[in-house]
XYZ file of C-alpha atoms in Angstrom:
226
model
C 149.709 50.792 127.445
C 149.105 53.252 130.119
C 145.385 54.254 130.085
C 143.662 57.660 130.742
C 142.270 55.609 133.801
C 145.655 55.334 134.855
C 146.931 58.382 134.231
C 144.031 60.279 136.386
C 144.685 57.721 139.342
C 148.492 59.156 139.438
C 146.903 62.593 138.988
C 144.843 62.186 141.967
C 148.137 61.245 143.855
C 150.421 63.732 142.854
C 147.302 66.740 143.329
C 146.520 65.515 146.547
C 150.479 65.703 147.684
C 151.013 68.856 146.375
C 147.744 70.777 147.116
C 147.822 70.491 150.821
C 145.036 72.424 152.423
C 143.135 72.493 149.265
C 139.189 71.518 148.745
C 139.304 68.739 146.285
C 135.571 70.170 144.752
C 134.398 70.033 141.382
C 136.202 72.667 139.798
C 139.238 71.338 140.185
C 138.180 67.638 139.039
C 137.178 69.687 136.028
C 140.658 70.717 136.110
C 142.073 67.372 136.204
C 140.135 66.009 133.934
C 141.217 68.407 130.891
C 144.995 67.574 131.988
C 144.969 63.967 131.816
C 142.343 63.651 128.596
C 143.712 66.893 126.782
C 146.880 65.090 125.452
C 144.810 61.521 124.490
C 143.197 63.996 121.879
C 146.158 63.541 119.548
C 144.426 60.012 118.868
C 141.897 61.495 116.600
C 144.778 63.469 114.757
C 146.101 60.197 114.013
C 143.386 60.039 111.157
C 144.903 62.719 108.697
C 148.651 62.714 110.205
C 150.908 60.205 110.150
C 152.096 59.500 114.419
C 150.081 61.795 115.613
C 149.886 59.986 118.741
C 152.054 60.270 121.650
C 153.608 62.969 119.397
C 151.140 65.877 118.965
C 149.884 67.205 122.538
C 152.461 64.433 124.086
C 155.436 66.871 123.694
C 157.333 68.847 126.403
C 157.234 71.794 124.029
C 154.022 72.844 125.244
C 154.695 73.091 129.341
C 158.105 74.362 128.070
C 156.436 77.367 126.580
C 153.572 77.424 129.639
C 155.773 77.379 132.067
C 157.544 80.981 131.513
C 154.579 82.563 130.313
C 152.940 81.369 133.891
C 155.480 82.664 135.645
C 155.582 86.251 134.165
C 152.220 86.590 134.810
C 151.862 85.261 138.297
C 155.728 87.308 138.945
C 156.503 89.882 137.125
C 152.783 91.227 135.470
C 151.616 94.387 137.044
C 147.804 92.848 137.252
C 147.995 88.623 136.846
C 145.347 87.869 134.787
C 145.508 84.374 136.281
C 145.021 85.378 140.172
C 142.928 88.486 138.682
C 140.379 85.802 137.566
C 141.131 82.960 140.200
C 142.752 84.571 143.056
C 145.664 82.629 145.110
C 144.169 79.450 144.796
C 143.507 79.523 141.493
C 147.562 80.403 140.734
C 148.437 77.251 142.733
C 146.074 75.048 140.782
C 147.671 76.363 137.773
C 151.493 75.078 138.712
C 150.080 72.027 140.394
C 148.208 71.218 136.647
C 151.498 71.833 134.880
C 153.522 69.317 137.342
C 151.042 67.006 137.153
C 150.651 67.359 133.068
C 154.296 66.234 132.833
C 154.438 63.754 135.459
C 151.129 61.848 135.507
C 150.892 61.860 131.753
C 153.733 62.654 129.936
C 156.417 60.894 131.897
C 154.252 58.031 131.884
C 153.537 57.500 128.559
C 157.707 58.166 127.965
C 158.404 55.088 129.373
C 155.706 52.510 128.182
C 155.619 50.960 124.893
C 157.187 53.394 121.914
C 157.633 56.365 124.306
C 156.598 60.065 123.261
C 157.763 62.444 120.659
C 159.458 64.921 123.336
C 160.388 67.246 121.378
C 158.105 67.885 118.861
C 157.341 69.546 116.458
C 161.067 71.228 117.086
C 162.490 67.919 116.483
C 160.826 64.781 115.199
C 161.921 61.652 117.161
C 160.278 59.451 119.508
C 162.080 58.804 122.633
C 161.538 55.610 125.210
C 162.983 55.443 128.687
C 163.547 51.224 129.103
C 166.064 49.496 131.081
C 167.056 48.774 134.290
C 169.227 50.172 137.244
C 170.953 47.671 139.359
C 173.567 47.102 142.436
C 175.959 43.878 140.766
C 178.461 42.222 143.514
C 180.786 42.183 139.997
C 179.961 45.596 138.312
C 178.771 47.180 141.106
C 176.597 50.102 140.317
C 174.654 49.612 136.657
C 172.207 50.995 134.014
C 171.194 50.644 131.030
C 169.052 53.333 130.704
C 171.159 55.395 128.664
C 174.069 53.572 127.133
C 177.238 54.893 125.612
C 179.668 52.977 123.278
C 181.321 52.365 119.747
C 179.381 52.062 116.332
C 180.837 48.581 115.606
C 180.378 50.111 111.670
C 181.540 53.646 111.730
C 183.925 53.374 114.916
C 182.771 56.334 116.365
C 181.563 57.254 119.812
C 177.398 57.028 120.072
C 175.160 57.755 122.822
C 171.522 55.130 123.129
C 169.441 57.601 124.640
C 166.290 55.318 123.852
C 165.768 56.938 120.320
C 162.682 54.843 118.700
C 161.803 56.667 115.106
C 159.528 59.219 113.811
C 156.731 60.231 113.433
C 156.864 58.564 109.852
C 158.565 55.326 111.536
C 156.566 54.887 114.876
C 153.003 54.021 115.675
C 150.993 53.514 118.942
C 148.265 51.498 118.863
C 144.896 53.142 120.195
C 141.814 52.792 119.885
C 140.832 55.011 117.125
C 143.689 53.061 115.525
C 144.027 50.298 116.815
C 146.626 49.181 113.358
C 149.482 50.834 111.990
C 147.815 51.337 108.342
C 150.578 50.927 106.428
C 151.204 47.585 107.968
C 149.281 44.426 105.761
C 146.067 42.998 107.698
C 146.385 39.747 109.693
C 143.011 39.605 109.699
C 140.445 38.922 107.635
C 138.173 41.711 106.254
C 135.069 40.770 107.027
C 136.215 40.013 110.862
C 135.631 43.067 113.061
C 138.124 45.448 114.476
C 139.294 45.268 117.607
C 138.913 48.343 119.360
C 139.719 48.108 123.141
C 139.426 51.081 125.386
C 142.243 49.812 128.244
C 141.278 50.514 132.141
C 144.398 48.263 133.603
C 146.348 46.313 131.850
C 148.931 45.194 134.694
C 148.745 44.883 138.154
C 150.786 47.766 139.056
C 148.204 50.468 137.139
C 144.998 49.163 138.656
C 147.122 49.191 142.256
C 147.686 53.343 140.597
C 143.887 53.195 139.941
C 142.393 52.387 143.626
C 145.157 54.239 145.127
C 144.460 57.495 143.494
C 141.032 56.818 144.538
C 141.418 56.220 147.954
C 143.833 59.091 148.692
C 141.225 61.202 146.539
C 138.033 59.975 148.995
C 140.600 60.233 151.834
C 141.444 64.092 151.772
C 137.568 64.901 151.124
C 136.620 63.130 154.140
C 139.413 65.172 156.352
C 138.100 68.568 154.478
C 134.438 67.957 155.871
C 135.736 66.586 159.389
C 137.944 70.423 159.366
């Protein structure tokens, strides 16, 4: 599971890249903050709706629909209420949060454990991206990333595009359920549950962790020096 840790260390990375010449001040760690715990919040909606998680605020419906409205108000809007109220910098920081909302978070969670429910509500389906990509001396160039063949039972052409379930079918363990509930218990009742709030849970996302960090404490250090 990718954390919210995690997900703000490749937040840092990707803001920093893009945002060259920018202040990184408190404003825009308030900023950051909202992106990359905004979309965790469909954890608690997991409580009344069946797969709420990773399928509520995880879909690309909502940049899809932020995107143009962004851009006919920052391009084609006599008055932008965006630069109106923030001016030019305040514009960038918009696009930058957007980017970074799809890459550092949603991409993310797309390819670890059950994926996200991309298209919801417009289309109820978790998707996962899993496999590999690979140079073979006998192949040659391979993937198996998305996979096309025969339905050994119908005989018809299908394409794997990592389809998982819905929102009925799938659940992602968190920590405000930490169980699918319509599973049976292992556990015993009167043992307590298990509710673990992941910082790094590989190698590779506390390397994401330290690096964001770094690169974060890095740019402020050039600002003050300019």
């Amino acid at each position: 599971m990718v954390s919210t840790v995690v997900h703000a260390g490749f937040a840092l990375l990707l803001t920093v890249a893009l945002l060259r010449g920018t202040v990184l001040d408190r404003r825009l760690g308030a900023v950051l903050v909202v992106l990359v715990v905004a979309p965790e919040l469909d954890t608690v909606a997991g409580v009344v709706m069946s797969g709420a998680h990773r399928a509520l605020f995880h879909t690309v419906v909502i940049p899809a629909v932020a995107v143009p409205l962004v851009y006919w108000d920052t391009r084609h809007r006599e008055t932008s209420w965006i630069r109106h109220r923030w001016n030019d910098r305040g514009v960038r920081i918009v696009w930058v949060g957007l980017f970074v909302h799809v890459f550092a978070h949603l991409l993310l969670d797309y390819a670890h454990l059950e994926g996200i429910n991309v298209l919801f509500p417009v289309y109820d389906q978790f998707f996962r991206l899993d496999g590999e990509l690979f140079v073979s001396t006998v192949d040659g160039v391979s993937q198996t990333f998305f996979e096309i063949g025969i339905n050994p039972q119908t005989g018809a052409d299908q394409v794997n595009v990592g389809a998982v379930g819905t929102t009925e079918e799938v659940h992602v363990d968190n920590p405000v359920e930490p169980n699918d509930a319509d599973e049976p218990q292992t556990e015993p009742a009167d043992e307590p549950v298990d509710r673990r709030l992941p910082i790094a849970v590989h190698g590779w996302q506390l390397y994401m962790i330290v690096s964001g960090l770094f690169v974060a404490a890095a740019r402020r250090l050039q600002t003050r020096r300019e």
